Amino acid sequence: MSDLPPALDTGSNGAPEPAKPALLPGWLRRTEAEQRWPAALVIAIAIVIHLVLPADLAPRPRWLLPSLEGAMLLTIVVVNPLRINRETRVLRPLALALVTLLTLVTAWSVWLLVQALFDKTQDELPPAHLLLWGAAIWLTNVIVFALWFWETDRGGPAARADADTPHPDFLFTQMQVPELAHHDWEPAFFDYFYLAFTNATAFSPTDTLPMTMRAKMLMVAESVMSLVTVLLVVARAVNVIGG
């Protein structure tokens, strides 16, 4: 048996042979496509949040965010009912356009919240009211950027399943220490949701590192919106309570 590592093992002619696909970690080789239900579930939760918010807390027009989120949900469910195993020339640009619109509407919601917090006529708003509004915006921000990370890393879920791009936008812990991860591990939607959640909480990378400028700018945008929402809402709520 050869003492060389798999990638440098030699064949009968003495020339090095490339590593066999089965020896590569899951995220570097073609694998079974990711199930669509995690992303669909989180988008459905976002729709419910915006439908049950009181009218004065929802961004205007009231139907805008739920409609965009519903369109995003349809692009995932209709084209890939069970697993995200294909993307058409129309689907991917449509998905990215919808996520872009969701981002702009979320940023608009943050701006409306800032205006309300600095509006002297809103001094009588109860702290619970402010916290509810801020929490809805913060959670929407996490969901939107989880979708961004999921849709952009290595070309999106379908491209990752085909192993089209070996260079990741995000370096997960399992990629850094593959001997401690399952051989078939590859990032799925909840990994990106966790990344978005920790970035919105810590305002910086935690255990997952951005590797490309695109990934870094997305994390900066999420951190800024989260920071504004958390600091202003908490500060105003504490001020109202203390007063």
PDB file of C-alpha atoms in Angstrom:
ATOM      1  CA  MET A   1       0.000   0.000   0.000  1.00  0.00           C
ATOM      2  CA  SER A   2       1.305   3.439  -0.905  1.00  0.00           C
ATOM      3  CA  ASP A   3       2.296   5.851   1.856  1.00  0.00           C
ATOM      4  CA  LEU A   4       1.419   8.840  -0.298  1.00  0.00           C
ATOM      5  CA  PRO A   5      -1.719  10.837   0.496  1.00  0.00           C
ATOM      6  CA  PRO A   6      -4.722  10.004  -1.730  1.00  0.00           C
ATOM      7  CA  ALA A   7      -4.261  13.082  -3.900  1.00  0.00           C
ATOM      8  CA  LEU A   8      -0.679  12.019  -4.769  1.00  0.00           C
ATOM      9  CA  ASP A   9      -1.087   8.251  -4.957  1.00  0.00           C
ATOM     10  CA  THR A  10       0.655   6.819  -8.023  1.00  0.00           C
ATOM     11  CA  GLY A  11      -0.762   4.566 -10.692  1.00  0.00           C
ATOM     12  CA  SER A  12       0.843   1.625 -12.453  1.00  0.00           C
ATOM     13  CA  ASN A  13       2.998   3.917 -14.598  1.00  0.00           C
ATOM     14  CA  GLY A  14       4.367   5.756 -11.573  1.00  0.00           C
ATOM     15  CA  ALA A  15       2.601   9.039 -12.406  1.00  0.00           C
ATOM     16  CA  PRO A  16       0.548  10.741  -9.662  1.00  0.00           C
ATOM     17  CA  GLU A  17      -3.178  10.134  -9.925  1.00  0.00           C
ATOM     18  CA  PRO A  18      -5.783  12.733  -8.927  1.00  0.00           C
ATOM     19  CA  ALA A  19      -7.849  12.175  -5.811  1.00  0.00           C
ATOM     20  CA  LYS A  20     -10.906  10.032  -6.332  1.00  0.00           C
ATOM     21  CA  PRO A  21     -14.224  11.920  -6.037  1.00  0.00           C
ATOM     22  CA  ALA A  22     -15.320   9.728  -3.128  1.00  0.00           C
ATOM     23  CA  LEU A  23     -12.285  10.871  -1.124  1.00  0.00           C
ATOM     24  CA  LEU A  24     -13.182  14.542  -1.444  1.00  0.00           C
ATOM     25  CA  PRO A  25     -15.302  16.182   1.280  1.00  0.00           C
ATOM     26  CA  GLY A  26     -18.978  16.575   0.487  1.00  0.00           C
ATOM     27  CA  TRP A  27     -18.804  20.283  -0.256  1.00  0.00           C
ATOM     28  CA  LEU A  28     -16.148  19.749  -2.978  1.00  0.00           C
ATOM     29  CA  ARG A  29     -17.883  17.018  -4.958  1.00  0.00           C
ATOM     30  CA  ARG A  30     -21.230  16.527  -6.654  1.00  0.00           C
ATOM     31  CA  THR A  31     -23.834  15.527  -4.086  1.00  0.00           C
ATOM     32  CA  GLU A  32     -27.557  15.025  -3.729  1.00  0.00           C
ATOM     33  CA  ALA A  33     -29.407  18.310  -4.044  1.00  0.00           C
ATOM     34  CA  GLU A  34     -30.445  20.226  -0.929  1.00  0.00           C
ATOM     35  CA  GLN A  35     -34.017  19.910   0.307  1.00  0.00           C
ATOM     36  CA  ARG A  36     -36.082  23.030  -0.245  1.00  0.00           C
ATOM     37  CA  TRP A  37     -38.232  22.896   2.924  1.00  0.00           C
ATOM     38  CA  PRO A  38     -35.808  24.750   5.313  1.00  0.00           C
ATOM     39  CA  ALA A  39     -35.719  27.855   3.124  1.00  0.00           C
ATOM     40  CA  ALA A  40     -39.443  27.600   2.418  1.00  0.00           C
ATOM     41  CA  LEU A  41     -40.211  27.275   6.140  1.00  0.00           C
ATOM     42  CA  VAL A  42     -38.202  30.360   7.109  1.00  0.00           C
ATOM     43  CA  ILE A  43     -39.766  32.443   4.325  1.00  0.00           C
ATOM     44  CA  ALA A  44     -43.227  31.295   5.449  1.00  0.00           C
ATOM     45  CA  ILE A  45     -42.401  32.415   8.999  1.00  0.00           C
ATOM     46  CA  ALA A  46     -41.427  35.850   7.673  1.00  0.00           C
ATOM     47  CA  ILE A  47     -44.750  36.075   5.810  1.00  0.00           C
ATOM     48  CA  VAL A  48     -46.679  35.222   8.980  1.00  0.00           C
ATOM     49  CA  ILE A  49     -44.726  37.830  10.981  1.00  0.00           C
ATOM     50  CA  HIS A  50     -45.666  40.602   8.573  1.00  0.00           C
ATOM     51  CA  LEU A  51     -49.278  39.493   8.291  1.00  0.00           C
ATOM     52  CA  VAL A  52     -49.883  39.484  12.057  1.00  0.00           C
ATOM     53  CA  LEU A  53     -48.086  42.750  12.827  1.00  0.00           C
ATOM     54  CA  PRO A  54     -50.417  45.576  13.847  1.00  0.00           C
ATOM     55  CA  ALA A  55     -51.237  47.920  10.984  1.00  0.00           C
ATOM     56  CA  ASP A  56     -49.192  50.803  12.419  1.00  0.00           C
ATOM     57  CA  LEU A  57     -46.088  48.600  12.654  1.00  0.00           C
ATOM     58  CA  ALA A  58     -46.143  47.209   9.117  1.00  0.00           C
ATOM     59  CA  PRO A  59     -44.322  49.093   6.342  1.00  0.00           C
ATOM     60  CA  ARG A  60     -46.559  50.757   3.772  1.00  0.00           C
ATOM     61  CA  PRO A  61     -48.128  49.453   1.661  1.00  0.00           C
ATOM     62  CA  ARG A  62     -49.080  46.643   4.004  1.00  0.00           C
ATOM     63  CA  TRP A  63     -49.064  43.958   1.305  1.00  0.00           C
ATOM     64  CA  LEU A  64     -45.596  44.738  -0.072  1.00  0.00           C
ATOM     65  CA  LEU A  65     -43.357  42.597   2.142  1.00  0.00           C
ATOM     66  CA  PRO A  66     -45.682  39.552   2.324  1.00  0.00           C
ATOM     67  CA  SER A  67     -46.122  39.695  -1.466  1.00  0.00           C
ATOM     68  CA  LEU A  68     -42.379  39.769  -2.128  1.00  0.00           C
ATOM     69  CA  GLU A  69     -41.797  36.964   0.356  1.00  0.00           C
ATOM     70  CA  GLY A  70     -44.617  34.958  -1.198  1.00  0.00           C
ATOM     71  CA  ALA A  71     -43.051  35.373  -4.637  1.00  0.00           C
ATOM     72  CA  MET A  72     -39.728  34.195  -3.230  1.00  0.00           C
ATOM     73  CA  LEU A  73     -41.452  31.175  -1.715  1.00  0.00           C
ATOM     74  CA  LEU A  74     -43.082  30.298  -5.048  1.00  0.00           C
ATOM     75  CA  THR A  75     -39.773  30.432  -6.930  1.00  0.00           C
ATOM     76  CA  ILE A  76     -38.376  27.835  -4.524  1.00  0.00           C
ATOM     77  CA  VAL A  77     -41.395  25.545  -4.264  1.00  0.00           C
ATOM     78  CA  VAL A  78     -42.747  25.539  -7.828  1.00  0.00           C
ATOM     79  CA  VAL A  79     -39.473  25.048  -9.687  1.00  0.00           C
ATOM     80  CA  ASN A  80     -37.943  22.689  -7.111  1.00  0.00           C
ATOM     81  CA  PRO A  81     -40.822  20.960  -5.280  1.00  0.00           C
ATOM     82  CA  LEU A  82     -38.637  18.511  -3.326  1.00  0.00           C
ATOM     83  CA  ARG A  83     -34.964  19.314  -3.792  1.00  0.00           C
ATOM     84  CA  ILE A  84     -33.162  22.312  -5.268  1.00  0.00           C
ATOM     85  CA  ASN A  85     -31.535  20.416  -8.100  1.00  0.00           C
ATOM     86  CA  ARG A  86     -31.895  22.822 -11.009  1.00  0.00           C
ATOM     87  CA  GLU A  87     -31.915  26.484 -11.868  1.00  0.00           C
ATOM     88  CA  THR A  88     -33.128  27.988 -15.102  1.00  0.00           C
ATOM     89  CA  ARG A  89     -31.806  31.107 -16.784  1.00  0.00           C
ATOM     90  CA  VAL A  90     -34.854  32.921 -15.441  1.00  0.00           C
ATOM     91  CA  LEU A  91     -35.005  31.436 -11.932  1.00  0.00           C
ATOM     92  CA  ARG A  92     -31.668  32.588 -10.549  1.00  0.00           C
ATOM     93  CA  PRO A  93     -31.918  36.239 -11.717  1.00  0.00           C
ATOM     94  CA  LEU A  94     -35.504  36.270 -10.421  1.00  0.00           C
ATOM     95  CA  ALA A  95     -34.447  34.897  -7.028  1.00  0.00           C
ATOM     96  CA  LEU A  96     -31.625  37.441  -6.710  1.00  0.00           C
ATOM     97  CA  ALA A  97     -33.947  40.262  -7.785  1.00  0.00           C
ATOM     98  CA  LEU A  98     -36.504  39.259  -5.146  1.00  0.00           C
ATOM     99  CA  VAL A  99     -33.859  39.110  -2.418  1.00  0.00           C
ATOM    100  CA  THR A 100     -32.620  42.544  -3.517  1.00  0.00           C
ATOM    101  CA  LEU A 101     -36.150  43.956  -3.254  1.00  0.00           C
ATOM    102  CA  LEU A 102     -36.603  42.349   0.170  1.00  0.00           C
ATOM    103  CA  THR A 103     -33.336  43.955   1.290  1.00  0.00           C
ATOM    104  CA  LEU A 104     -34.419  47.396   0.094  1.00  0.00           C
ATOM    105  CA  VAL A 105     -37.813  47.091   1.766  1.00  0.00           C
ATOM    106  CA  THR A 106     -36.155  45.930   5.020  1.00  0.00           C
ATOM    107  CA  ALA A 107     -33.775  48.900   4.893  1.00  0.00           C
ATOM    108  CA  TRP A 108     -36.805  51.138   4.306  1.00  0.00           C
ATOM    109  CA  SER A 109     -38.466  49.613   7.367  1.00  0.00           C
ATOM    110  CA  VAL A 110     -35.367  50.435   9.412  1.00  0.00           C
ATOM    111  CA  TRP A 111     -35.502  54.026   8.155  1.00  0.00           C
ATOM    112  CA  LEU A 112     -39.199  54.322   9.046  1.00  0.00           C
ATOM    113  CA  LEU A 113     -38.400  53.022  12.539  1.00  0.00           C
ATOM    114  CA  VAL A 114     -35.602  55.565  12.940  1.00  0.00           C
ATOM    115  CA  GLN A 115     -37.955  58.348  11.868  1.00  0.00           C
ATOM    116  CA  ALA A 116     -40.580  57.181  14.351  1.00  0.00           C
ATOM    117  CA  LEU A 117     -38.051  57.027  17.185  1.00  0.00           C
ATOM    118  CA  PHE A 118     -36.890  60.592  16.565  1.00  0.00           C
ATOM    119  CA  ASP A 119     -40.387  61.944  15.959  1.00  0.00           C
ATOM    120  CA  LYS A 120     -41.400  63.958  19.018  1.00  0.00           C
ATOM    121  CA  THR A 121     -45.042  63.126  18.393  1.00  0.00           C
ATOM    122  CA  GLN A 122     -44.238  59.446  19.004  1.00  0.00           C
ATOM    123  CA  ASP A 123     -43.024  59.929  22.579  1.00  0.00           C
ATOM    124  CA  GLU A 124     -46.070  58.159  23.966  1.00  0.00           C
ATOM    125  CA  LEU A 125     -45.375  54.913  22.146  1.00  0.00           C
ATOM    126  CA  PRO A 126     -45.145  52.157  24.778  1.00  0.00           C
ATOM    127  CA  PRO A 127     -41.777  50.367  25.082  1.00  0.00           C
ATOM    128  CA  ALA A 128     -43.410  47.034  24.211  1.00  0.00           C
ATOM    129  CA  HIS A 129     -44.658  48.600  20.970  1.00  0.00           C
ATOM    130  CA  LEU A 130     -41.153  49.726  20.014  1.00  0.00           C
ATOM    131  CA  LEU A 131     -39.593  46.417  20.948  1.00  0.00           C
ATOM    132  CA  LEU A 132     -42.146  44.473  18.894  1.00  0.00           C
ATOM    133  CA  TRP A 133     -41.535  46.641  15.851  1.00  0.00           C
ATOM    134  CA  GLY A 134     -37.761  46.422  16.254  1.00  0.00           C
ATOM    135  CA  ALA A 135     -37.843  42.653  16.785  1.00  0.00           C
ATOM    136  CA  ALA A 136     -39.877  42.114  13.607  1.00  0.00           C
ATOM    137  CA  ILE A 137     -37.421  44.209  11.576  1.00  0.00           C
ATOM    138  CA  TRP A 138     -34.401  42.495  13.155  1.00  0.00           C
ATOM    139  CA  LEU A 139     -35.730  38.999  12.425  1.00  0.00           C
ATOM    140  CA  THR A 140     -36.646  39.991   8.868  1.00  0.00           C
ATOM    141  CA  ASN A 141     -33.105  41.284   8.442  1.00  0.00           C
ATOM    142  CA  VAL A 142     -31.703  37.925   9.559  1.00  0.00           C
ATOM    143  CA  ILE A 143     -33.964  36.010   7.162  1.00  0.00           C
ATOM    144  CA  VAL A 144     -33.199  38.278   4.209  1.00  0.00           C
ATOM    145  CA  PHE A 145     -29.435  37.988   4.636  1.00  0.00           C
ATOM    146  CA  ALA A 146     -29.648  34.246   5.260  1.00  0.00           C
ATOM    147  CA  LEU A 147     -31.231  34.113   1.798  1.00  0.00           C
ATOM    148  CA  TRP A 148     -28.458  36.322   0.428  1.00  0.00           C
ATOM    149  CA  PHE A 149     -25.715  34.093   1.839  1.00  0.00           C
ATOM    150  CA  TRP A 150     -27.512  30.945   0.683  1.00  0.00           C
ATOM    151  CA  GLU A 151     -28.105  32.264  -2.841  1.00  0.00           C
ATOM    152  CA  THR A 152     -24.599  33.682  -3.415  1.00  0.00           C
ATOM    153  CA  ASP A 153     -22.166  31.238  -1.814  1.00  0.00           C
ATOM    154  CA  ARG A 154     -20.445  29.312  -4.636  1.00  0.00           C
ATOM    155  CA  GLY A 155     -23.222  30.193  -7.085  1.00  0.00           C
ATOM    156  CA  GLY A 156     -26.254  29.136  -5.049  1.00  0.00           C
ATOM    157  CA  PRO A 157     -27.720  25.809  -3.871  1.00  0.00           C
ATOM    158  CA  ALA A 158     -27.966  24.123  -7.273  1.00  0.00           C
ATOM    159  CA  ALA A 159     -24.400  25.066  -8.247  1.00  0.00           C
ATOM    160  CA  ARG A 160     -23.110  23.858  -4.868  1.00  0.00           C
ATOM    161  CA  ALA A 161     -24.785  20.479  -5.367  1.00  0.00           C
ATOM    162  CA  ASP A 162     -23.014  20.177  -8.740  1.00  0.00           C
ATOM    163  CA  ALA A 163     -19.691  21.326  -7.210  1.00  0.00           C
ATOM    164  CA  ASP A 164     -19.271  23.863  -9.993  1.00  0.00           C
ATOM    165  CA  THR A 165     -17.089  26.236  -7.940  1.00  0.00           C
ATOM    166  CA  PRO A 166     -14.420  25.007  -5.487  1.00  0.00           C
ATOM    167  CA  HIS A 167     -13.726  28.456  -4.016  1.00  0.00           C
ATOM    168  CA  PRO A 168     -16.232  29.321  -1.252  1.00  0.00           C
ATOM    169  CA  ASP A 169     -17.572  32.748  -0.368  1.00  0.00           C
ATOM    170  CA  PHE A 170     -17.836  31.602   3.263  1.00  0.00           C
ATOM    171  CA  LEU A 171     -15.349  29.382   5.093  1.00  0.00           C
ATOM    172  CA  PHE A 172     -17.285  27.248   7.566  1.00  0.00           C
ATOM    173  CA  THR A 173     -15.678  25.470  10.501  1.00  0.00           C
ATOM    174  CA  GLN A 174     -16.242  22.058   8.892  1.00  0.00           C
ATOM    175  CA  MET A 175     -14.121  23.186   5.927  1.00  0.00           C
ATOM    176  CA  GLN A 176     -11.236  24.185   8.195  1.00  0.00           C
ATOM    177  CA  VAL A 177     -11.238  20.957  10.233  1.00  0.00           C
ATOM    178  CA  PRO A 178     -12.724  18.336   7.862  1.00  0.00           C
ATOM    179  CA  GLU A 179     -11.485  15.495  10.069  1.00  0.00           C
ATOM    180  CA  LEU A 180     -14.015  16.574  12.706  1.00  0.00           C
ATOM    181  CA  ALA A 181     -16.945  16.776  10.277  1.00  0.00           C
ATOM    182  CA  HIS A 182     -18.979  14.093   8.544  1.00  0.00           C
ATOM    183  CA  HIS A 183     -17.452  13.154   5.223  1.00  0.00           C
ATOM    184  CA  ASP A 184     -20.655  14.089   3.364  1.00  0.00           C
ATOM    185  CA  TRP A 185     -21.136  17.450   5.094  1.00  0.00           C
ATOM    186  CA  GLU A 186     -21.846  20.498   2.970  1.00  0.00           C
ATOM    187  CA  PRO A 187     -23.459  23.824   3.923  1.00  0.00           C
ATOM    188  CA  ALA A 188     -27.254  23.948   3.767  1.00  0.00           C
ATOM    189  CA  PHE A 189     -29.796  26.692   4.397  1.00  0.00           C
ATOM    190  CA  PHE A 190     -29.747  26.486   8.198  1.00  0.00           C
ATOM    191  CA  ASP A 191     -25.956  26.931   8.149  1.00  0.00           C
ATOM    192  CA  TYR A 192     -26.488  30.246   6.360  1.00  0.00           C
ATOM    193  CA  PHE A 193     -29.351  31.155   8.696  1.00  0.00           C
ATOM    194  CA  TYR A 194     -27.044  30.540  11.667  1.00  0.00           C
ATOM    195  CA  LEU A 195     -24.386  32.686   9.979  1.00  0.00           C
ATOM    196  CA  ALA A 196     -26.880  35.514   9.456  1.00  0.00           C
ATOM    197  CA  PHE A 197     -28.161  35.219  13.044  1.00  0.00           C
ATOM    198  CA  THR A 198     -24.701  35.361  14.632  1.00  0.00           C
ATOM    199  CA  ASN A 199     -23.612  38.212  12.362  1.00  0.00           C
ATOM    200  CA  ALA A 200     -26.717  40.216  13.286  1.00  0.00           C
ATOM    201  CA  THR A 201     -26.059  39.529  16.979  1.00  0.00           C
ATOM    202  CA  ALA A 202     -22.284  39.968  17.215  1.00  0.00           C
ATOM    203  CA  PHE A 203     -21.993  42.532  14.356  1.00  0.00           C
ATOM    204  CA  SER A 204     -18.926  40.614  13.142  1.00  0.00           C
ATOM    205  CA  PRO A 205     -17.884  37.161  11.896  1.00  0.00           C
ATOM    206  CA  THR A 206     -17.939  34.450  14.530  1.00  0.00           C
ATOM    207  CA  ASP A 207     -16.997  30.909  13.459  1.00  0.00           C
ATOM    208  CA  THR A 208     -17.570  31.444   9.718  1.00  0.00           C
ATOM    209  CA  LEU A 209     -15.254  33.719   7.750  1.00  0.00           C
ATOM    210  CA  PRO A 210     -16.152  35.715   4.631  1.00  0.00           C
ATOM    211  CA  MET A 211     -13.671  34.916   1.861  1.00  0.00           C
ATOM    212  CA  THR A 212     -14.775  37.214  -0.965  1.00  0.00           C
ATOM    213  CA  MET A 213     -15.464  40.930  -1.168  1.00  0.00           C
ATOM    214  CA  ARG A 214     -19.098  40.154  -1.986  1.00  0.00           C
ATOM    215  CA  ALA A 215     -19.478  38.126   1.210  1.00  0.00           C
ATOM    216  CA  LYS A 216     -17.789  40.832   3.283  1.00  0.00           C
ATOM    217  CA  MET A 217     -20.026  43.586   1.909  1.00  0.00           C
ATOM    218  CA  LEU A 218     -23.162  41.520   2.569  1.00  0.00           C
ATOM    219  CA  MET A 219     -22.074  40.956   6.169  1.00  0.00           C
ATOM    220  CA  VAL A 220     -21.339  44.666   6.585  1.00  0.00           C
ATOM    221  CA  ALA A 221     -24.791  45.606   5.270  1.00  0.00           C
ATOM    222  CA  GLU A 222     -26.519  43.160   7.613  1.00  0.00           C
ATOM    223  CA  SER A 223     -24.481  44.319  10.611  1.00  0.00           C
ATOM    224  CA  VAL A 224     -25.261  47.985   9.950  1.00  0.00           C
ATOM    225  CA  MET A 225     -29.023  47.412   9.728  1.00  0.00           C
ATOM    226  CA  SER A 226     -28.979  45.185  12.794  1.00  0.00           C
ATOM    227  CA  LEU A 227     -26.860  47.641  14.785  1.00  0.00           C
ATOM    228  CA  VAL A 228     -29.125  50.586  13.985  1.00  0.00           C
ATOM    229  CA  THR A 229     -32.242  48.604  14.863  1.00  0.00           C
ATOM    230  CA  VAL A 230     -30.939  47.169  18.134  1.00  0.00           C
ATOM    231  CA  LEU A 231     -29.193  50.272  19.494  1.00  0.00           C
ATOM    232  CA  LEU A 232     -31.933  52.763  18.686  1.00  0.00           C
ATOM    233  CA  VAL A 233     -34.849  50.607  19.777  1.00  0.00           C
ATOM    234  CA  VAL A 234     -33.209  49.514  23.028  1.00  0.00           C
ATOM    235  CA  ALA A 235     -32.017  53.031  23.826  1.00  0.00           C
ATOM    236  CA  ARG A 236     -35.460  54.522  23.185  1.00  0.00           C
ATOM    237  CA  ALA A 237     -37.247  51.807  25.117  1.00  0.00           C
ATOM    238  CA  VAL A 238     -34.911  52.218  28.106  1.00  0.00           C
ATOM    239  CA  ASN A 239     -35.377  55.982  27.940  1.00  0.00           C
ATOM    240  CA  VAL A 240     -39.171  55.622  27.951  1.00  0.00           C
ATOM    241  CA  ILE A 241     -39.049  53.142  30.816  1.00  0.00           C
ATOM    242  CA  GLY A 242     -36.667  55.325  32.829  1.00  0.00           C
ATOM    243  CA  GLY A 243     -38.725  58.425  32.193  1.00  0.00           C
TER     244      GLY A 243
END
